[in-house]
Short mmCIF file of N, CA and C in Angstrom, two decimals:
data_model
loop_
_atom_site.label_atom_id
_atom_site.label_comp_id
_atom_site.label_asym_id
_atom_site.label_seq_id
_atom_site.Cartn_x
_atom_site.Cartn_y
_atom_site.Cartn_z
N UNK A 280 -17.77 1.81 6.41
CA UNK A 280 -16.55 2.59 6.32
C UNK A 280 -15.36 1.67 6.04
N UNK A 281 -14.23 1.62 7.02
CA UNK A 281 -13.21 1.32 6.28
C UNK A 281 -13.04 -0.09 7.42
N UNK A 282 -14.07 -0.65 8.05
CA UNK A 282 -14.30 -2.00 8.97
C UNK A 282 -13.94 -3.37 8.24
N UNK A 283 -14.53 -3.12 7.01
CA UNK A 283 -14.16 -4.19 6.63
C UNK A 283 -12.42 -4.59 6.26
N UNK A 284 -11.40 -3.74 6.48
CA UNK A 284 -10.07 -4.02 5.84
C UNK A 284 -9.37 -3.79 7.43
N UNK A 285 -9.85 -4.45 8.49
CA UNK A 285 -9.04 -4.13 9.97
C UNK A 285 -8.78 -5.37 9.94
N UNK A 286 -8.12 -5.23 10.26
CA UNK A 286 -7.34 -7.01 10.63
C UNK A 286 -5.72 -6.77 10.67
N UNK A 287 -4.94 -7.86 10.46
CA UNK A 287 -3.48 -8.44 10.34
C UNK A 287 -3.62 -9.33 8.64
N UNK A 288 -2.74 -8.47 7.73
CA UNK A 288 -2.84 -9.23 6.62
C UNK A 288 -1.32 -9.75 6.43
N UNK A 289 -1.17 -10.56 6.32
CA UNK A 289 0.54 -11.22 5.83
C UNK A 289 0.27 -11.92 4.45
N UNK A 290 1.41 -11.13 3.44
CA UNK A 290 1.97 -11.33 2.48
C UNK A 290 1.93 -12.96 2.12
N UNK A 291 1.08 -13.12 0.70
CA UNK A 291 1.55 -14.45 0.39
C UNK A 291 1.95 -14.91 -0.95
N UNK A 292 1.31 -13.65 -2.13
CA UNK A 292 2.02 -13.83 -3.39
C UNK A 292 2.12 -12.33 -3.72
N UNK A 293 3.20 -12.32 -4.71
CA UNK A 293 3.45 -11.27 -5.36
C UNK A 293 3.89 -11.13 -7.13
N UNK A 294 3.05 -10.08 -7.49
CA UNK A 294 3.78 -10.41 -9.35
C UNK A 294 3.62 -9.37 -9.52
N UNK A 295 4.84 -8.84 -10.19
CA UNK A 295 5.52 -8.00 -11.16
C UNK A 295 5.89 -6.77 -10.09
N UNK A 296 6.36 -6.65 -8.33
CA UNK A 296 6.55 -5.68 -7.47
C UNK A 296 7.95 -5.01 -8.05
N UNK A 297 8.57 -6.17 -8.22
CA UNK A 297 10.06 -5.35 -8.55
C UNK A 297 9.98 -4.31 -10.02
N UNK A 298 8.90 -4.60 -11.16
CA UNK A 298 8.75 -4.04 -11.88
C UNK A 298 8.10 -2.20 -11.71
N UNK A 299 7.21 -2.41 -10.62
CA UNK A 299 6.14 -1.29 -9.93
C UNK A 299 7.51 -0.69 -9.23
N UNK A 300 8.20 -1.23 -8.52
CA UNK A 300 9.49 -0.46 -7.57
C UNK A 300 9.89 0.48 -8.54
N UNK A 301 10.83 -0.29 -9.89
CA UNK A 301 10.98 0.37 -10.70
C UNK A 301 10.55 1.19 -11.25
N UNK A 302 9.25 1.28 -11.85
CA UNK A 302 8.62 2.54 -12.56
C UNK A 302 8.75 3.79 -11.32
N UNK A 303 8.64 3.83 -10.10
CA UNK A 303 8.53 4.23 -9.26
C UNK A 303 9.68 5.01 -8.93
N UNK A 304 10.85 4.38 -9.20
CA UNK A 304 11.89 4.84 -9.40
C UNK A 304 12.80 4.39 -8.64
N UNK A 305 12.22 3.67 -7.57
CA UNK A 305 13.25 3.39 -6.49
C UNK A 305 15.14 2.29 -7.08
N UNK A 306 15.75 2.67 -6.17
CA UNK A 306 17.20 2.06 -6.57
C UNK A 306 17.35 0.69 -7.28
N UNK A 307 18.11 0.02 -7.88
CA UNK A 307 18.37 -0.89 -7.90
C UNK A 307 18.70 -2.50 -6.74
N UNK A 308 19.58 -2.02 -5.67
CA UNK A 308 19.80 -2.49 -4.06
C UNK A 308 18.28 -2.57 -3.37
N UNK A 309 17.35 -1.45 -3.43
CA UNK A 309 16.42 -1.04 -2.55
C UNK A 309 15.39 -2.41 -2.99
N UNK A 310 15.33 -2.11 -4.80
CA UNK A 310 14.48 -3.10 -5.24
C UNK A 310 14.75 -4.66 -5.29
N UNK A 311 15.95 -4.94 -5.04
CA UNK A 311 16.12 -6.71 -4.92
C UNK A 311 15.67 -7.09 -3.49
N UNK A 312 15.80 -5.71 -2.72
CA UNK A 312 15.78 -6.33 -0.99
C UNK A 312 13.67 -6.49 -1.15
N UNK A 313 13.00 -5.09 -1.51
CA UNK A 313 12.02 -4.46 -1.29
C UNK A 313 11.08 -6.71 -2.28
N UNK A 314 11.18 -6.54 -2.86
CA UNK A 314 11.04 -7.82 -3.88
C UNK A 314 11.35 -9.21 -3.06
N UNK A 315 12.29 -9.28 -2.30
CA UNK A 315 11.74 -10.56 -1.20
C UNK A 315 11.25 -10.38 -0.20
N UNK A 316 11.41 -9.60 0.63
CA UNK A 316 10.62 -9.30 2.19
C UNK A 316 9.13 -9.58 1.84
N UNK A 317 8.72 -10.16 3.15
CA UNK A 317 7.11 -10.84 3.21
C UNK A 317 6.49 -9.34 4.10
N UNK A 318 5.77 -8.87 3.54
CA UNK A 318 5.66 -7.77 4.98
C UNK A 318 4.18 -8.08 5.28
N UNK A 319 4.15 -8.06 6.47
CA UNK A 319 2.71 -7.47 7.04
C UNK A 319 2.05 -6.50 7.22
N UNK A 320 0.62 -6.41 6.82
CA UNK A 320 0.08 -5.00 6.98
C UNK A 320 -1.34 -5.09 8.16
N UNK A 321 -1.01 -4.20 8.88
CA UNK A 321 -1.96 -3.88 9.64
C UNK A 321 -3.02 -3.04 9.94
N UNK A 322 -4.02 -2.98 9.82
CA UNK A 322 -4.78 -1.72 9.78
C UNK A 322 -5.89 -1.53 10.72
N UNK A 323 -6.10 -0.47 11.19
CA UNK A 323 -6.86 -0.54 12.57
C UNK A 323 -7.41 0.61 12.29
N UNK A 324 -8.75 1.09 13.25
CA UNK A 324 -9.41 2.33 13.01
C UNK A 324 -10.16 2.82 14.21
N UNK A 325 -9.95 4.12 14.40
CA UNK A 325 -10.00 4.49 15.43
C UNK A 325 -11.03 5.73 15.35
N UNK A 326 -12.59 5.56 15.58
CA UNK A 326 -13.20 6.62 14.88
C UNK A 326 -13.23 6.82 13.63
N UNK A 327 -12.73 8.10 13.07
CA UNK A 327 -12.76 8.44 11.70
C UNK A 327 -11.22 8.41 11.13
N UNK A 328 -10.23 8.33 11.93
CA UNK A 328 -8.95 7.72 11.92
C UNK A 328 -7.95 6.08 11.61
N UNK A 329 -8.02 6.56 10.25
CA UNK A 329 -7.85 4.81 9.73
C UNK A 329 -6.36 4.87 9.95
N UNK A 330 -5.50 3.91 10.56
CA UNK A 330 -3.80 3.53 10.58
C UNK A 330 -3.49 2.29 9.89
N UNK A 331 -2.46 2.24 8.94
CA UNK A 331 -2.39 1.52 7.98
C UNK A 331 -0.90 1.34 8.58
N UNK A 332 -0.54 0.11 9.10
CA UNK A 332 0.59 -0.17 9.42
C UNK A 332 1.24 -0.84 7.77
N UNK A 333 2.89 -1.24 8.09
CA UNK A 333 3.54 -2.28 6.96
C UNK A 333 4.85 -2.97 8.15
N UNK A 334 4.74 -4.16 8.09
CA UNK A 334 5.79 -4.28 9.42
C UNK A 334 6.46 -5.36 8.29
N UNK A 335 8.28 -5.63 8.65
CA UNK A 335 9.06 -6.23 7.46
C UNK A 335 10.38 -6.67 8.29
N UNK A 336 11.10 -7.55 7.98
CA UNK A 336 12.43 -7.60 8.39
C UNK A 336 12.95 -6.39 7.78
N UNK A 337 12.79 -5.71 7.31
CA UNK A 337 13.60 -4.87 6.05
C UNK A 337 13.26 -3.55 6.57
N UNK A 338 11.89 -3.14 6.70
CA UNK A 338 11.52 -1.94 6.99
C UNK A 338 10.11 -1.73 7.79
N UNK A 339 9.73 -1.09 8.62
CA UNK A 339 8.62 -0.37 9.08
C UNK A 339 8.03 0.38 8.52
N UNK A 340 6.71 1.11 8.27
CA UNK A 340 6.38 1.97 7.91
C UNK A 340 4.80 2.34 8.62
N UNK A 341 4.27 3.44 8.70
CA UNK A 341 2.89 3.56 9.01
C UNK A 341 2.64 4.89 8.42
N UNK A 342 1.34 4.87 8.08
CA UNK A 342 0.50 6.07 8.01
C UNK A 342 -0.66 6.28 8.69
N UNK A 343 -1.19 7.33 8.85
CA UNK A 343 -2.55 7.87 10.03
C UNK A 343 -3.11 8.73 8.60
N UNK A 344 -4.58 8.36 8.91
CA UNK A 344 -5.27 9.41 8.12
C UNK A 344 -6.69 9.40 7.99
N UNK A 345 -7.39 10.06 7.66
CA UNK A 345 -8.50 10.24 7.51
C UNK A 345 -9.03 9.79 5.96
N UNK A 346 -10.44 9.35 5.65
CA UNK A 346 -10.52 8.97 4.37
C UNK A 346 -11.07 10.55 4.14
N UNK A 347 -10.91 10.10 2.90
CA UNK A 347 -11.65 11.52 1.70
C UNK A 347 -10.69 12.58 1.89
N UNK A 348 -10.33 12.75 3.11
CA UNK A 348 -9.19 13.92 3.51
C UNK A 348 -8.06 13.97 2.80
N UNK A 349 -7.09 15.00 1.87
CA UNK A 349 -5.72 14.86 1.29
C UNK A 349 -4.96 15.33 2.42
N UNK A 350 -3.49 14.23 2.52
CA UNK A 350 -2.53 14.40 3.64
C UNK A 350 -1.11 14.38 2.92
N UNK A 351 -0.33 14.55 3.81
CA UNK A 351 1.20 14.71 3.42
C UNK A 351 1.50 13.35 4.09
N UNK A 352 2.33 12.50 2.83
CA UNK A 352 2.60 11.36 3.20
C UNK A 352 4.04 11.38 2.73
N UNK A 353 5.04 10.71 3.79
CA UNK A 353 6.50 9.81 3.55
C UNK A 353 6.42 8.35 3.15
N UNK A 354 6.52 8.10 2.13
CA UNK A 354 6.48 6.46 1.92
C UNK A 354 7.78 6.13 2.60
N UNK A 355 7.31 4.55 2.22
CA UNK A 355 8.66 3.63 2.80
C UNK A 355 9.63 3.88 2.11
N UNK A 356 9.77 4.13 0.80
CA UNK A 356 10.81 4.55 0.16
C UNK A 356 11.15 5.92 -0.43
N UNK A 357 10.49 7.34 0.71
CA UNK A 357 10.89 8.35 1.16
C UNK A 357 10.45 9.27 0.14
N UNK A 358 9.51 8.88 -1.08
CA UNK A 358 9.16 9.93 -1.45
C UNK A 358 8.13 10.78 -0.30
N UNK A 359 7.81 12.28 -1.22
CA UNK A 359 7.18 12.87 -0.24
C UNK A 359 5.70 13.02 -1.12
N UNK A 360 4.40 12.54 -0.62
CA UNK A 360 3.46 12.73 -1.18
C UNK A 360 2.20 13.43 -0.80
N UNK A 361 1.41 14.00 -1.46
CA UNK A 361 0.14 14.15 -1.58
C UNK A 361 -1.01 12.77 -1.86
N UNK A 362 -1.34 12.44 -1.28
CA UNK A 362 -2.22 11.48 -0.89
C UNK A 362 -3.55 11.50 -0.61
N UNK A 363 -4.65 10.80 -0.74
CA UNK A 363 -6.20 10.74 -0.78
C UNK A 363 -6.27 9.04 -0.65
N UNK A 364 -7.28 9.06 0.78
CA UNK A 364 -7.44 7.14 0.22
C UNK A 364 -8.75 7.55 0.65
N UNK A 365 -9.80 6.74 -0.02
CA UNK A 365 -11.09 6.56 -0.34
C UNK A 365 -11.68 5.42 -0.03
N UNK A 366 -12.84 4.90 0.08
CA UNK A 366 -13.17 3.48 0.32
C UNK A 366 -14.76 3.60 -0.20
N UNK A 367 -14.83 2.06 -0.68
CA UNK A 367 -16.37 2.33 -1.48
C UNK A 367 -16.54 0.56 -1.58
N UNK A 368 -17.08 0.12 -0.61
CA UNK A 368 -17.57 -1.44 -0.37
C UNK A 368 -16.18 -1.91 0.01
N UNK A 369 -15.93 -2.36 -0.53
CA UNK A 369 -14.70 -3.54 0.07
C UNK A 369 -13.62 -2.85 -0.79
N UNK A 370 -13.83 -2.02 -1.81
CA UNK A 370 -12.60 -1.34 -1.98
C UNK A 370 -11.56 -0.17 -1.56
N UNK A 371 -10.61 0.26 -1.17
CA UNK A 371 -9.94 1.01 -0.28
C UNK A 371 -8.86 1.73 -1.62
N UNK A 372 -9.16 2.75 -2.23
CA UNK A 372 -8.32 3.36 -3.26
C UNK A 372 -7.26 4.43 -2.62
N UNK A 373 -6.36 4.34 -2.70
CA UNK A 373 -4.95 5.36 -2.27
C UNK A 373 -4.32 5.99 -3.34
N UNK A 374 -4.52 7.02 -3.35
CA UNK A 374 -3.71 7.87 -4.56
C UNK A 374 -2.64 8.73 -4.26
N UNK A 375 -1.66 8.48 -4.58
CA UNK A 375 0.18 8.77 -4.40
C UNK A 375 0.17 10.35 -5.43
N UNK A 376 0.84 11.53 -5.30
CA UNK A 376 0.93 12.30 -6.02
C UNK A 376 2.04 13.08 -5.61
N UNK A 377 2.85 13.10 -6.56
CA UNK A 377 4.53 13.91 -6.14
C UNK A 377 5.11 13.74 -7.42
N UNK A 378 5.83 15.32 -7.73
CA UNK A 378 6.71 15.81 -9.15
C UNK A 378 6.03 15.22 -10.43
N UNK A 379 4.48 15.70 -9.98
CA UNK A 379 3.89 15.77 -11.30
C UNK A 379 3.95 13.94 -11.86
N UNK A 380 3.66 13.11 -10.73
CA UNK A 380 3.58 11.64 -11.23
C UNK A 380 2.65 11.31 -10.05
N UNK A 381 1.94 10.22 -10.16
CA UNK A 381 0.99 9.52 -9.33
C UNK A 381 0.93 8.24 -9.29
N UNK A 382 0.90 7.29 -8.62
CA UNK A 382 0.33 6.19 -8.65
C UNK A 382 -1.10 5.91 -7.87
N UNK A 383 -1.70 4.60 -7.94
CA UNK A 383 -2.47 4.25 -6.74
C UNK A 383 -2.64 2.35 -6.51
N UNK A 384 -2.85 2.37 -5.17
CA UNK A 384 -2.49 1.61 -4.26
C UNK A 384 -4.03 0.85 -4.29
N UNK A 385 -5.07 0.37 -4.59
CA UNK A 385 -6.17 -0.39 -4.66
C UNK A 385 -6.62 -1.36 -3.83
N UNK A 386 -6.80 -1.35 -2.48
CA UNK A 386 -7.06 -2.85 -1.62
C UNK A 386 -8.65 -3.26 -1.82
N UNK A 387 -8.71 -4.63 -2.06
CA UNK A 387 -9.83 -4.87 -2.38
C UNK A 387 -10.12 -6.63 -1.29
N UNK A 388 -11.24 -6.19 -0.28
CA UNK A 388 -11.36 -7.55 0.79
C UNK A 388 -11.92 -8.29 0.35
N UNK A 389 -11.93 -9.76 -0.24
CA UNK A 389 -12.85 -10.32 -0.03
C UNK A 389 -12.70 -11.99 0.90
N UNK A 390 -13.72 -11.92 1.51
CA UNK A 390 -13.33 -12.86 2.74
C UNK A 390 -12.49 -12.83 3.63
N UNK A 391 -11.30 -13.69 3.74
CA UNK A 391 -10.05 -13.49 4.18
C UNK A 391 -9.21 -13.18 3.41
N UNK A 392 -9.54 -12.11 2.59
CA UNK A 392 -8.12 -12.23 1.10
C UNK A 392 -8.04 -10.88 0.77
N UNK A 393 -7.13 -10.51 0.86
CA UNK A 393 -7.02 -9.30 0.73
C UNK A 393 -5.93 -8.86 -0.56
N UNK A 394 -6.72 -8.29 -1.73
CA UNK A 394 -5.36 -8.42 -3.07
C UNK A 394 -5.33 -6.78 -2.86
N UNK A 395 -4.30 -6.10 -3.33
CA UNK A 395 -3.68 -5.09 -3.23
C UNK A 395 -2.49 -4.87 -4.68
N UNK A 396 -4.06 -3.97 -5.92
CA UNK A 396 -3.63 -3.88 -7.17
C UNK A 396 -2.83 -2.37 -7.23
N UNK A 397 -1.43 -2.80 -7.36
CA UNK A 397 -0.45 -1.22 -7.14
C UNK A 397 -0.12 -0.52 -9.43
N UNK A 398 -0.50 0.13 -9.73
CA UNK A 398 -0.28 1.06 -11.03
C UNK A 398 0.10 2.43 -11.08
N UNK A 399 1.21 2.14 -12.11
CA UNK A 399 2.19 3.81 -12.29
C UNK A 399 2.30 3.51 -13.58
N UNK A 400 1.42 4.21 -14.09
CA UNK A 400 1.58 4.05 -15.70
C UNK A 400 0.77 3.25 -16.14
N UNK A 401 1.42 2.57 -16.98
CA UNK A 401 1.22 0.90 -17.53
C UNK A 401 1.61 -0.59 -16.99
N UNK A 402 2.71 0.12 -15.82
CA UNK A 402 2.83 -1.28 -14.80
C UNK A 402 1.66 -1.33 -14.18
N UNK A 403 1.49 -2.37 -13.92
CA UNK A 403 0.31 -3.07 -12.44
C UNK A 403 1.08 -4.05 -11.90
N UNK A 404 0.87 -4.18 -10.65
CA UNK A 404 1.79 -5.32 -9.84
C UNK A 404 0.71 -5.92 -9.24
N UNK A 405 0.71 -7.21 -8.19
CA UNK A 405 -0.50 -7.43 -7.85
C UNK A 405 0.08 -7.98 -6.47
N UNK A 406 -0.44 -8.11 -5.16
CA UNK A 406 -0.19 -8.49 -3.93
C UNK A 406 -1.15 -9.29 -3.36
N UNK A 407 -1.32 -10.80 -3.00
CA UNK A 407 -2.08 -11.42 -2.56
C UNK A 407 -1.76 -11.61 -1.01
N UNK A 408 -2.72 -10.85 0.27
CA UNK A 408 -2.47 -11.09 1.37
C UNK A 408 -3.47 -11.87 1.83
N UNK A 409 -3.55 -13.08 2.73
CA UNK A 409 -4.27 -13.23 3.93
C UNK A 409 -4.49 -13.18 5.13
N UNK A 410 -5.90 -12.79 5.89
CA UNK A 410 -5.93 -12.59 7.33
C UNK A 410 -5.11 -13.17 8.40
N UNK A 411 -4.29 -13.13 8.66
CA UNK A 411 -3.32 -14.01 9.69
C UNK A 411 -4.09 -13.88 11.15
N UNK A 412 -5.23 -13.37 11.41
CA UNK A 412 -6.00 -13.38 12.71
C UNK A 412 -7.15 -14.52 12.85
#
């Protein structure tokens, strides 16, 4: 299930986020701050109940959810979504859906490394975390 992606992951590279902010739509201000913060993500599971923390100087965020299940999600940057996250080996797929646009969120474990491939469109951004536990 979703065992293999529990841990404490902290932020260690990032390319092209401020571009993904953008397609996304978020502000100009939102995206210079959102583009340096190191955030940590946490994820824990509880039964059939996966929690996907994001902890930041900048911002908090969490979600609760079930896989395969579609939920009503608030991102960190307040859209309101329709959501599905899935998992299939070491990959963990999240699909974003609101005003007829989508993205998805891709975590993929391997070892201690956790990359996290984000696409809206034709952007892709890419997030390199490692296990900090």
């Amino acid at each position: 299930m979703a065992d293999v992606f529990v841990g404490t992951w902290a932020l260690k590279e990032s390319v092209n986020f401020e571009e993904y902010m953008k397609a996304l739509g978020i502000g100009f201000a939102m995206r210079q701050v959102g583009a340096r913060v190191k955030p940590t993500t946490i994820i824990s599971v509880d039964g059939d109940t996966v929690k996907l923390e994001t902890k930041s100087t900048f911002k908090n965020s969490e979600i609760t959810f079930k896989l395969n299940e579609e939920f009503d999600e608030t991102t960190a940057d307040d859209r309101k979504s329709k959501s599905l996250i899935t998992v299939d080996g070491n990959k963990m797929t999240h699909i974003q859906k609101w005003e007829e646009k989508e993205t998805s969120l891709v975590r993929e474990v391997t070892d201690n490394t956790l990359l996290l491939t984000l696409t809206m469109g034709d952007i892709v951004s890419t997030r390199h975390y490692v296990r900090a536990e």
